[in-house]
mmCIF file of C-alpha atoms in Angstrom:
data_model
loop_
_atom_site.group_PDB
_atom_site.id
_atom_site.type_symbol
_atom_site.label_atom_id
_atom_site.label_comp_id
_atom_site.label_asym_id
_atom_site.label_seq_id
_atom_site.Cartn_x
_atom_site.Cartn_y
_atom_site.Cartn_z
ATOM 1 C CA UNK A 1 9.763 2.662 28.132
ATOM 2 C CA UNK A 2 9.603 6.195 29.901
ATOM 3 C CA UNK A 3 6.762 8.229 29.392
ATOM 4 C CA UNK A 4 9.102 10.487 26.873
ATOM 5 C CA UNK A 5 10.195 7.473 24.825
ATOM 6 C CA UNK A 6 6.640 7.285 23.424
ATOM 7 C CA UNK A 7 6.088 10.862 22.767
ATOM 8 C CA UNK A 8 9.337 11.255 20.982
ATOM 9 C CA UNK A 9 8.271 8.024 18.858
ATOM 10 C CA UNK A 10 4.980 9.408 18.168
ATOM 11 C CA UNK A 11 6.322 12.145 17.434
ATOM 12 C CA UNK A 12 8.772 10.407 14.855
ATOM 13 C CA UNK A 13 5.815 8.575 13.174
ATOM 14 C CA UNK A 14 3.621 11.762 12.870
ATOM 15 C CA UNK A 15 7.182 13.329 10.595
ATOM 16 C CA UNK A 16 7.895 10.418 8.632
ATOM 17 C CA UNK A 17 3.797 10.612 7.723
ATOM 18 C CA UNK A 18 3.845 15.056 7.168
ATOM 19 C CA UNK A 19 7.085 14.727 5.347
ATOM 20 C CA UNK A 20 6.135 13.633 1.823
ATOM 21 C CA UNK A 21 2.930 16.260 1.993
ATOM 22 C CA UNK A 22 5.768 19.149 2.885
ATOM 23 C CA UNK A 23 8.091 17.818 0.525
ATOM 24 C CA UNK A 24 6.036 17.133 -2.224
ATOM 25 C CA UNK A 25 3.249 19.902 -2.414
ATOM 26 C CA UNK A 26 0.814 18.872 -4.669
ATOM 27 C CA UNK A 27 1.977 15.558 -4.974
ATOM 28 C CA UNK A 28 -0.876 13.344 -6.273
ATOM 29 C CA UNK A 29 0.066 10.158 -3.799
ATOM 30 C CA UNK A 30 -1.464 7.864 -6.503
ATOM 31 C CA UNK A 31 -1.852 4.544 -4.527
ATOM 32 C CA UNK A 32 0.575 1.966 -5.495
ATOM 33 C CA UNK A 33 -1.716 -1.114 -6.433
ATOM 34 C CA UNK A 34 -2.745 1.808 -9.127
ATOM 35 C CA UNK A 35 0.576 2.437 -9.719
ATOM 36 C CA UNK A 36 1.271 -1.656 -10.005
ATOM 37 C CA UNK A 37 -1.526 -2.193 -12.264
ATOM 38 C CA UNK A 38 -0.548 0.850 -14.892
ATOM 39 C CA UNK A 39 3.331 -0.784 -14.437
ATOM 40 C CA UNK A 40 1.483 -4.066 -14.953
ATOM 41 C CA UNK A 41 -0.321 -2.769 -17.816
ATOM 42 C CA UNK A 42 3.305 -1.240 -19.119
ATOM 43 C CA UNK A 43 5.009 -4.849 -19.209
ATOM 44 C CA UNK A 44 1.812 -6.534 -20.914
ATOM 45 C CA UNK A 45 0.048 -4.065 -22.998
ATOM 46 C CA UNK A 46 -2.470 -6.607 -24.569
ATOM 47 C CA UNK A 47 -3.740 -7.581 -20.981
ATOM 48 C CA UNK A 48 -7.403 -7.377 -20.610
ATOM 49 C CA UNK A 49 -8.045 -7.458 -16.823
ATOM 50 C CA UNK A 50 -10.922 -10.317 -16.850
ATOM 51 C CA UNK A 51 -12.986 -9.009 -13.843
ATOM 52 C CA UNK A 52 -14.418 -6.044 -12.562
ATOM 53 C CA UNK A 53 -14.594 -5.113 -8.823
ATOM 54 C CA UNK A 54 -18.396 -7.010 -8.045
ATOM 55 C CA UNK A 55 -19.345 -3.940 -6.352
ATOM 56 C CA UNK A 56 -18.217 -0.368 -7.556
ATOM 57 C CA UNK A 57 -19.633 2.026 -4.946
ATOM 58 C CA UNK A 58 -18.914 5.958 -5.505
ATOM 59 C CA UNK A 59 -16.169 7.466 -3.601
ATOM 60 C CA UNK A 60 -18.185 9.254 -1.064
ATOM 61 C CA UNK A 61 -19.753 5.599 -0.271
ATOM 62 C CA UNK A 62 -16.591 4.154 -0.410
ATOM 63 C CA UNK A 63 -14.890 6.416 1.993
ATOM 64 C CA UNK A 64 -17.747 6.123 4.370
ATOM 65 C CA UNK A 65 -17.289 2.288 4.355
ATOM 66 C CA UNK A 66 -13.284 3.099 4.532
ATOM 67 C CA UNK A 67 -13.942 5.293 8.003
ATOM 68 C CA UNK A 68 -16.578 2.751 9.391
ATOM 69 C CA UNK A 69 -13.686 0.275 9.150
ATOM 70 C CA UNK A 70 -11.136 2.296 11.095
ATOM 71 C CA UNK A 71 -14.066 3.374 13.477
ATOM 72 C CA UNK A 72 -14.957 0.035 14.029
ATOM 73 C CA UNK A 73 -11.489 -1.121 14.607
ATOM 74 C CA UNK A 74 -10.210 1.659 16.587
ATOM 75 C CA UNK A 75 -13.747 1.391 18.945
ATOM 76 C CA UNK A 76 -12.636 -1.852 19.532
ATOM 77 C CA UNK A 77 -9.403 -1.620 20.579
ATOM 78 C CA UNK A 78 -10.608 2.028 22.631
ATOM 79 C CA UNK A 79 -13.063 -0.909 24.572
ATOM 80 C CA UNK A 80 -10.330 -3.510 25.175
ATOM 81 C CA UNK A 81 -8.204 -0.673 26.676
ATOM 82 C CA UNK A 82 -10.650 0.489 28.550
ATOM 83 C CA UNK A 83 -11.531 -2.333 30.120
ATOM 84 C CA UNK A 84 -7.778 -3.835 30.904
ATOM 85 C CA UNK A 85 -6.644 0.053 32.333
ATOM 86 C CA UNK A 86 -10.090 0.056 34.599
ATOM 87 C CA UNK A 87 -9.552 -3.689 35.743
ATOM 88 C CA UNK A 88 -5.951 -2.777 36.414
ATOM 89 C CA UNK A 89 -6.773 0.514 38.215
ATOM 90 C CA UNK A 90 -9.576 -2.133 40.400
ATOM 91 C CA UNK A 91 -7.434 -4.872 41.224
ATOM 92 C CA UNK A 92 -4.733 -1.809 42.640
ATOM 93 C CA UNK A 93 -7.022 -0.453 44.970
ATOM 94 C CA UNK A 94 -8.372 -3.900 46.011
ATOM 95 C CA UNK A 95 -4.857 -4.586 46.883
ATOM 96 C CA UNK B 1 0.549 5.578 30.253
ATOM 97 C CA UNK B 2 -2.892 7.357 29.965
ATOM 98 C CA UNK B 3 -1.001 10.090 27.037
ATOM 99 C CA UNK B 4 -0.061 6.974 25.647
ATOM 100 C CA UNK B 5 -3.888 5.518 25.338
ATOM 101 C CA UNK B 6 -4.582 8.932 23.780
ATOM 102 C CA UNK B 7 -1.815 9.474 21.282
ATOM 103 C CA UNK B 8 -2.821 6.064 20.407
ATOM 104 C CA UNK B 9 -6.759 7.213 19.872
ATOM 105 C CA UNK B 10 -5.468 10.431 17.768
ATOM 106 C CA UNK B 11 -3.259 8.276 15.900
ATOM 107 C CA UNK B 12 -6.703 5.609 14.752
ATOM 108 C CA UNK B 13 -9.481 8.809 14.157
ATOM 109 C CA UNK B 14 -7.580 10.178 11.132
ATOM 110 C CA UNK B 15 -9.514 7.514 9.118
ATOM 111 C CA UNK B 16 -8.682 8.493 5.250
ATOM 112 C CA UNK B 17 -9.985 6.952 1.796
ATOM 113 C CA UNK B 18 -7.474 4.241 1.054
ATOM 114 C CA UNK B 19 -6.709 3.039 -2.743
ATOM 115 C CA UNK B 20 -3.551 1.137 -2.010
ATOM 116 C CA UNK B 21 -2.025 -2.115 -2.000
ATOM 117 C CA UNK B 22 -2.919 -5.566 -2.613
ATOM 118 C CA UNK B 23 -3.460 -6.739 -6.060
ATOM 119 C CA UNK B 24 -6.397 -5.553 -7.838
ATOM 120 C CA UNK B 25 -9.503 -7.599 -9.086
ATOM 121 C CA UNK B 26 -8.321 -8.851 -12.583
ATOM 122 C CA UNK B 27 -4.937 -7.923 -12.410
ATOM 123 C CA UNK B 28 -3.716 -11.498 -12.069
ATOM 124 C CA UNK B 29 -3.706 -13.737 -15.164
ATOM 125 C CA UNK B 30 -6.422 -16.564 -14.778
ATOM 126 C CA UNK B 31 -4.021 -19.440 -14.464
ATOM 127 C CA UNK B 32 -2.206 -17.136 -11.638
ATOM 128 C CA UNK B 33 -5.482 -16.803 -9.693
ATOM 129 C CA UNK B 34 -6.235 -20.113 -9.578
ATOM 130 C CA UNK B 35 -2.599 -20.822 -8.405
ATOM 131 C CA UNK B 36 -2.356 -18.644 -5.835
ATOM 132 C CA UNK B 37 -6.209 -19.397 -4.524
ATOM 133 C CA UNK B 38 -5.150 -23.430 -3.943
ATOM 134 C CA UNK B 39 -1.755 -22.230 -2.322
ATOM 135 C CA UNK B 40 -3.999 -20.059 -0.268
ATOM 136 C CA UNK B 41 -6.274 -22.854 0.621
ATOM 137 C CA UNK B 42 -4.300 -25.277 3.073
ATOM 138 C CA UNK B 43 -2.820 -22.010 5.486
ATOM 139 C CA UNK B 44 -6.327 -20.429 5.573
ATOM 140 C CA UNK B 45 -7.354 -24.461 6.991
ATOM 141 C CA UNK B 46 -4.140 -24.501 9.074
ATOM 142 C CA UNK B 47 -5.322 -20.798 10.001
ATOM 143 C CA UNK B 48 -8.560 -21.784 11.254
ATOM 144 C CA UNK B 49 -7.586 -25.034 12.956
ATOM 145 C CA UNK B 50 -4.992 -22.792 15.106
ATOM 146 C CA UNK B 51 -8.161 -19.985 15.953
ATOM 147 C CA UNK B 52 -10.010 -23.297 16.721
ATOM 148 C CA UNK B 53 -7.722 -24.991 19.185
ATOM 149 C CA UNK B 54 -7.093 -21.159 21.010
ATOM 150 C CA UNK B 55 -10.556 -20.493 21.240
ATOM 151 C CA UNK B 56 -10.765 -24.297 22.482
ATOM 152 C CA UNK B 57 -8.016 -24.292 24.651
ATOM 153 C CA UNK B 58 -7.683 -20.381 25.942
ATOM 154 C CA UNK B 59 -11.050 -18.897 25.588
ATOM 155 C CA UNK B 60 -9.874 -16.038 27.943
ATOM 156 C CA UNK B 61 -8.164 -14.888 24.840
ATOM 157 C CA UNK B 62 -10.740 -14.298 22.053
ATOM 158 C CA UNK B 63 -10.748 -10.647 23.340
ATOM 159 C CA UNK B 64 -7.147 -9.981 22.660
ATOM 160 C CA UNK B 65 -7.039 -11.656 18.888
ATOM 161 C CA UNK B 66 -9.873 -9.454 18.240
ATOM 162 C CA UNK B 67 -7.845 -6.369 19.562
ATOM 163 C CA UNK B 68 -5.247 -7.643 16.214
ATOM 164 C CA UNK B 69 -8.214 -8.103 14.352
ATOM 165 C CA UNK B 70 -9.290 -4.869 14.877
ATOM 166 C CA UNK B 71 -5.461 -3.427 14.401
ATOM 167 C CA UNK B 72 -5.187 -4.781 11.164
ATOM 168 C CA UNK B 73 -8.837 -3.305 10.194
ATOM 169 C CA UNK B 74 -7.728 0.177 11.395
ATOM 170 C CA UNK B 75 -4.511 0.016 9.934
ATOM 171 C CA UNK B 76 -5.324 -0.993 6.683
ATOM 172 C CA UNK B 77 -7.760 1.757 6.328
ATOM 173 C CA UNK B 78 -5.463 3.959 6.866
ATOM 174 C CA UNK B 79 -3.705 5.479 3.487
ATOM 175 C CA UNK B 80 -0.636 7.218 3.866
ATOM 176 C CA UNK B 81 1.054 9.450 2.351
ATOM 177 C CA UNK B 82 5.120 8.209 1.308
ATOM 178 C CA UNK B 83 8.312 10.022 0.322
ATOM 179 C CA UNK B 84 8.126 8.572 -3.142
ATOM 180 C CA UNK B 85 4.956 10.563 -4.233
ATOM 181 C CA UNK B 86 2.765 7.502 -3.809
ATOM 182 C CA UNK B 87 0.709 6.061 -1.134
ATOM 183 C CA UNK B 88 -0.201 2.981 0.587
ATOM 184 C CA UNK B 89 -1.315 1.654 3.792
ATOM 185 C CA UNK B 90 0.364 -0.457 6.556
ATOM 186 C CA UNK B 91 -0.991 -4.144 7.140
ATOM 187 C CA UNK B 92 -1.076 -4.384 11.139
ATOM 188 C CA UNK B 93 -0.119 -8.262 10.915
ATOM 189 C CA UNK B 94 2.947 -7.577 12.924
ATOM 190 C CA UNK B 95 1.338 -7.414 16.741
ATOM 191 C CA UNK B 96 -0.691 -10.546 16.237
ATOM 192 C CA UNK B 97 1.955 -12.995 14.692
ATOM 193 C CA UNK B 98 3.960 -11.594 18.083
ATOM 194 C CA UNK B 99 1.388 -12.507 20.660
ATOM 195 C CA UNK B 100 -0.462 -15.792 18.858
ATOM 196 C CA UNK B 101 1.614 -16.561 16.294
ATOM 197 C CA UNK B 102 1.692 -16.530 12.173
ATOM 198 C CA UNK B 103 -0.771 -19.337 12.160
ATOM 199 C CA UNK B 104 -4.232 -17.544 13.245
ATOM 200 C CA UNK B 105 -2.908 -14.387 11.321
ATOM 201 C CA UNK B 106 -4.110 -16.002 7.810
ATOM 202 C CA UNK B 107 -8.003 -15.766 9.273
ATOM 203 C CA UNK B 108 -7.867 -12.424 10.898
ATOM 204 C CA UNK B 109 -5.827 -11.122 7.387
ATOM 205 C CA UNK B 110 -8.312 -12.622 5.734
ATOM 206 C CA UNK B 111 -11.477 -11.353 7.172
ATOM 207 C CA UNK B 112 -10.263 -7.662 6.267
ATOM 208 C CA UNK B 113 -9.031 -8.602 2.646
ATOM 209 C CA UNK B 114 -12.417 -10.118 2.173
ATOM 210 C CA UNK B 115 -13.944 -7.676 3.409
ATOM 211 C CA UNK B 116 -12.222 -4.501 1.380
ATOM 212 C CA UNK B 117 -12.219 -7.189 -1.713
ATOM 213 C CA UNK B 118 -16.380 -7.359 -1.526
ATOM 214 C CA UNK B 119 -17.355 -3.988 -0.452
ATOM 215 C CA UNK B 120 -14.597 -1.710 -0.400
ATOM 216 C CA UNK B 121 -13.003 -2.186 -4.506
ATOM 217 C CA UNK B 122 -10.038 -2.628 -2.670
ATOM 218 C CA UNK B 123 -8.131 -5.852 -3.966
ATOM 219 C CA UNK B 124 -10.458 -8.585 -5.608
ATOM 220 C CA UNK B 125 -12.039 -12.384 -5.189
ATOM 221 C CA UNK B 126 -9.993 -12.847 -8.217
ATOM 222 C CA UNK B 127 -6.448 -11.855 -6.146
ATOM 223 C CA UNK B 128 -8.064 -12.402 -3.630
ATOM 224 C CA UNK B 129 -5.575 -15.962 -2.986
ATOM 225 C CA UNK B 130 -2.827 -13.824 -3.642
ATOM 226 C CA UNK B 131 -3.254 -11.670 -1.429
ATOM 227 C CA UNK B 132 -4.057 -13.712 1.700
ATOM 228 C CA UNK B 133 -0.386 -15.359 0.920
ATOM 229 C CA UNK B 134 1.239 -12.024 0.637
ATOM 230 C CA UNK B 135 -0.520 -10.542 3.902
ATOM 231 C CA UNK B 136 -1.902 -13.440 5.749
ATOM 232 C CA UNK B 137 1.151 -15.643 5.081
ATOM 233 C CA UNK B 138 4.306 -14.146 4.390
ATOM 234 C CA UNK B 139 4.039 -10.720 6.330
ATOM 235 C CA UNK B 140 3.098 -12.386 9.442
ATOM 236 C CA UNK B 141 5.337 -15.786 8.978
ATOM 237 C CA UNK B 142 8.240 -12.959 8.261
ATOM 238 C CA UNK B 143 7.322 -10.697 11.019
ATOM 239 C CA UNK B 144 7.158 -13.707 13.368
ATOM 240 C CA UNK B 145 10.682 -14.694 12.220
ATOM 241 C CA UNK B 146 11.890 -11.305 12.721
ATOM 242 C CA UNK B 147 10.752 -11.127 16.572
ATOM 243 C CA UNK B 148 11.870 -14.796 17.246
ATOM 244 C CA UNK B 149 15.253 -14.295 15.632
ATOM 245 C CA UNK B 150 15.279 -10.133 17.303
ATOM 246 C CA UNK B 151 15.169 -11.860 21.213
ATOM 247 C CA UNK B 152 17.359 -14.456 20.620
ATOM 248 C CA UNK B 153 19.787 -11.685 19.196
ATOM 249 C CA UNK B 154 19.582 -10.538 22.490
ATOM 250 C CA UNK B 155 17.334 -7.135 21.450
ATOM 251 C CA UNK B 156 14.816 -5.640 23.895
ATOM 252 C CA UNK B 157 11.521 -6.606 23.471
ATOM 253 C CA UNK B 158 10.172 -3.241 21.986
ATOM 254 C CA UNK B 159 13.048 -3.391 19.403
ATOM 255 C CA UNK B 160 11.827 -7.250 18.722
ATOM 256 C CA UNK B 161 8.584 -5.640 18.155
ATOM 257 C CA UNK B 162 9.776 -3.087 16.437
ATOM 258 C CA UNK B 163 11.974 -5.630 13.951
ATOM 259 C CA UNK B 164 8.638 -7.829 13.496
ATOM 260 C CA UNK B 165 6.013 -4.525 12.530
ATOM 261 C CA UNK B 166 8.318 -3.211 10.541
ATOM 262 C CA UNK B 167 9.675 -6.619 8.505
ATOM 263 C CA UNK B 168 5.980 -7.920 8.052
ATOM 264 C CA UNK B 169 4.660 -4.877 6.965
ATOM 265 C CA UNK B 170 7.543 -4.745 4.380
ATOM 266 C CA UNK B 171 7.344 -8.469 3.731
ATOM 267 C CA UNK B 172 4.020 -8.393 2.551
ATOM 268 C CA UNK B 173 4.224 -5.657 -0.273
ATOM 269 C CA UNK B 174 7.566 -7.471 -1.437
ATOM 270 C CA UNK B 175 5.441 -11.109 -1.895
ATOM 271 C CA UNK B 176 3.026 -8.898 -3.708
ATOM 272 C CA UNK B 177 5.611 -7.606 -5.732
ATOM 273 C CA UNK B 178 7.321 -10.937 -6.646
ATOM 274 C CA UNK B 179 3.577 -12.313 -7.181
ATOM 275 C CA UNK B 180 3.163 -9.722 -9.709
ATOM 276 C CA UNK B 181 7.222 -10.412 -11.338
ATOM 277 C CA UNK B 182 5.551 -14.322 -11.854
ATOM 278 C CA UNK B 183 2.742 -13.087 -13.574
ATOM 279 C CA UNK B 184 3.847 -10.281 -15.684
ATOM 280 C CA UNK B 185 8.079 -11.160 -16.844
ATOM 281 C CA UNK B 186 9.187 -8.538 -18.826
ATOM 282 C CA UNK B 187 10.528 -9.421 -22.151
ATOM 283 C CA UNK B 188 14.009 -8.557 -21.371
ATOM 284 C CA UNK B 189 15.381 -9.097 -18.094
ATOM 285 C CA UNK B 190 12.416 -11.677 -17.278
ATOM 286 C CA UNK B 191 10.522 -12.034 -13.792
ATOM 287 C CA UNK B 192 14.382 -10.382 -11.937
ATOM 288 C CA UNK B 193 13.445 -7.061 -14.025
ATOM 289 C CA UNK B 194 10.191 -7.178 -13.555
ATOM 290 C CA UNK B 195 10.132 -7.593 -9.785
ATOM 291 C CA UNK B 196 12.752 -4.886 -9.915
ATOM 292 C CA UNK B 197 10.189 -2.245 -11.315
ATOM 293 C CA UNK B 198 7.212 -3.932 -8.874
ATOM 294 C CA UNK B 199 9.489 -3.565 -5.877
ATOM 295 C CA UNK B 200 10.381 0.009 -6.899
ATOM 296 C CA UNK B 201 6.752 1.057 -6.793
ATOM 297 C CA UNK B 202 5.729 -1.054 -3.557
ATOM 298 C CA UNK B 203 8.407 -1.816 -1.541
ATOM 299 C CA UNK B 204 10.016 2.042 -1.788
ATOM 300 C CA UNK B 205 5.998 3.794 -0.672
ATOM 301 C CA UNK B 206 6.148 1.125 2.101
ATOM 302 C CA UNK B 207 9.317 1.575 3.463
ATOM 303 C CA UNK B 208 8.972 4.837 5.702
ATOM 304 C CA UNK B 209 5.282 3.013 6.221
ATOM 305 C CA UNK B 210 6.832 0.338 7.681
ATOM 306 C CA UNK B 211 9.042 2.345 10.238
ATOM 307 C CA UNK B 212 5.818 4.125 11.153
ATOM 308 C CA UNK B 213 4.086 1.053 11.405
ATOM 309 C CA UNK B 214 6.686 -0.597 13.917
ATOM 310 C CA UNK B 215 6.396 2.821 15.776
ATOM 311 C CA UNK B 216 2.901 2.289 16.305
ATOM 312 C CA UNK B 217 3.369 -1.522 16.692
ATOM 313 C CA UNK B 218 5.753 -0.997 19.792
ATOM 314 C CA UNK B 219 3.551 1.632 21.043
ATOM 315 C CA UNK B 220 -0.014 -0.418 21.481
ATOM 316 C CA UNK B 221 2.453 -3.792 22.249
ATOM 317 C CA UNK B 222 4.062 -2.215 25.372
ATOM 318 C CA UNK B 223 0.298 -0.329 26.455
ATOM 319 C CA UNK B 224 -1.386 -4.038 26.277
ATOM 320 C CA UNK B 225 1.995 -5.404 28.186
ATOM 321 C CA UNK B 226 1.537 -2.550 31.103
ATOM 322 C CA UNK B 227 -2.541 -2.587 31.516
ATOM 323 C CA UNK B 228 -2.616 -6.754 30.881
ATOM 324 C CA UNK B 229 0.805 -7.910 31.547
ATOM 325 C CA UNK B 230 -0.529 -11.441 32.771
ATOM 326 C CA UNK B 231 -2.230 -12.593 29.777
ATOM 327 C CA UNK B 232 0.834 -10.574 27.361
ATOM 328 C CA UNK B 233 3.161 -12.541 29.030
ATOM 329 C CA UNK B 234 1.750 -15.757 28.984
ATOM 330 C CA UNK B 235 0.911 -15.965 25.387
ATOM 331 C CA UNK B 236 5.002 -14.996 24.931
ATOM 332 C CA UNK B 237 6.154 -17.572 26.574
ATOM 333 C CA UNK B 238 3.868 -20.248 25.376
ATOM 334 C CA UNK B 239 4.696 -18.908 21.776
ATOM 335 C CA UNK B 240 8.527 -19.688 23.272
ATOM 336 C CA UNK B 241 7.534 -23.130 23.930
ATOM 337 C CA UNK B 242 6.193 -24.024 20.583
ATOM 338 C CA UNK B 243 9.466 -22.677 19.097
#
């Protein structure tokens, strides 16, 4: 794909995410396994979920651990590239 | 190629709080959990026999299923925002059932739902067998399908990918909606209603997630073809093989 292709799809992706926040100002963007359990909730009214969540950390906690996973994740995969585009940049000038 | 690498690192520092998808602790009827947890059982062995005989018989590779390990992590930390008001977060399961293959996609699935189900509040032990068939099974088994049937249709390769991202990411939230249907029939109209208003709710907030997942999908598929195109291509065509 040309170097274009991938800004244009980027570009695409970034639109389809800022579109609901433009659309919907003020929206609330309740997640939907809330949204599932309240519809679950709706359907069964006498349910009594039987267990808790074993660990029930406060949101500033839990958004830490949230951005250590993506940092994790995305350090990883910013190391794999990396190393491939450096090996591949090597091998070129070996050749 | 080098924009690329750094749309790709703006795209995976936007880390945001995530309260979405999967089914959450207690939300399945006892009976249902232990259902889904034996159903679970036999992939997540067939899962780990298939990590087993790559690590056995490619060890050069253990780097590159950690790069989809690591996609899925980053992805599924990622909440975002959808058309329909709500929000949820892609699954990632798309690249690695390309390049290895549904089979090791239940362990690397399963680490992260563990994972957000222990520390995070984020699904449950409880769901927890649920939710490794909806993400670790049927998303990637689907997406799989989707890129196998895609080239054979004659598509590009970045469409293929595109098809498989998109299809497992959607996959997923419809199993968890159907598991849901099962569990909680409405009194008129049954589990079909049911899964209608469950679908409604998870399939609709994934939808334009799903496009944007594929989007990303192609993007990191085609950077890891260019920079590693040996190793890429291989695993392709030994995934051909087995099919």
């Amino acid at each position: 794909m040309q170097k274009r292709t991938y800004l244009l799809l980027a570009f695409i992706a970034v639109l389809i995410l800022a579109a609901p926040l433009l659309l919907l100002p003020g929206g609330e963007f309740e997640g939907s396994d809330d949204l599932a359990g309240e519809e679950a909730l709706a359907i069964r009214p006498d349910y009594q979920p039987w267990l808790d969540n074993i660990l029930a950390l406060p949101d500033s906690a839990e958004s830490l651990l949230f951005a250590l996973q993506a940092a994790v994740g995305s350090g990883f995969i910013g190391f794999y590239l990396g190393r491939v585009i450096t090996r591949k940049q090597m091998t070129a000038e070996k050749a | 190629m080098k924009k690329c690498a750094f749309l790709l690192t703006v795209f995976f520092v936007f880390p945001a709080p995530a309260h979405a998808m999967h089914i959450m602790e207690g939300f399945l009827p006892v009976g249902w959990s232990v259902f889904w947890t034996l159903a679970a059982a036999p992939f997540v062995w067939l899962g780990f026999g298939a990590v087993s005989r790559l690590f056995a018989e490619k060890p050069g590779y253990k780097m590159l299923l950690a790069v989809c390990g690591a996609y899925i992590f980053v992805l599924s930390a990622l909440k975002m925002p959808s058309v329909t008001g709500s929000s949820s977060h892609p699954t990632g399961v798309g690249l690695g059932a390309v390049l290895f293959g549904p089979a090791v996609m239940v362990v690397l699935s399963g680490i992260v739902l563990l994972f957000q189900a222990i520390l995070l509040a984020h699904g449950g032990i409880s769901t927890l067998g649920a939710n490794v068939i909806s993400m670790g099974v049927a998303g990637p088994l689907l997406a799989y399908g989707a890129y196998r049937l895609g080239v054979r249709a004659g598509l590009s390769r970045t469409m293929a990918v595109f098809a498989a991202a998109f299809t497992g990411s959607l996959a997923t939230y419809i199993a968890t909606s159907l598991q849901l249907a099962l569990a909680f029939p409405m009194e008129t109209g049954g589990i079909a209603a049911s899964f209608a208003r469950f679908a409604g709710i998870f399939a609709l907030t994934q939808a334009p997630l799903a496009v944007c997942e594929g989007i990303l999908t192609v993007i990191i598929f085609n950077v890891l073809l260019n920079y590693n195109r040996e190793e890429v291509q291989l695993l392709l065509r030994t995934g051909k093989e087995a099919a």
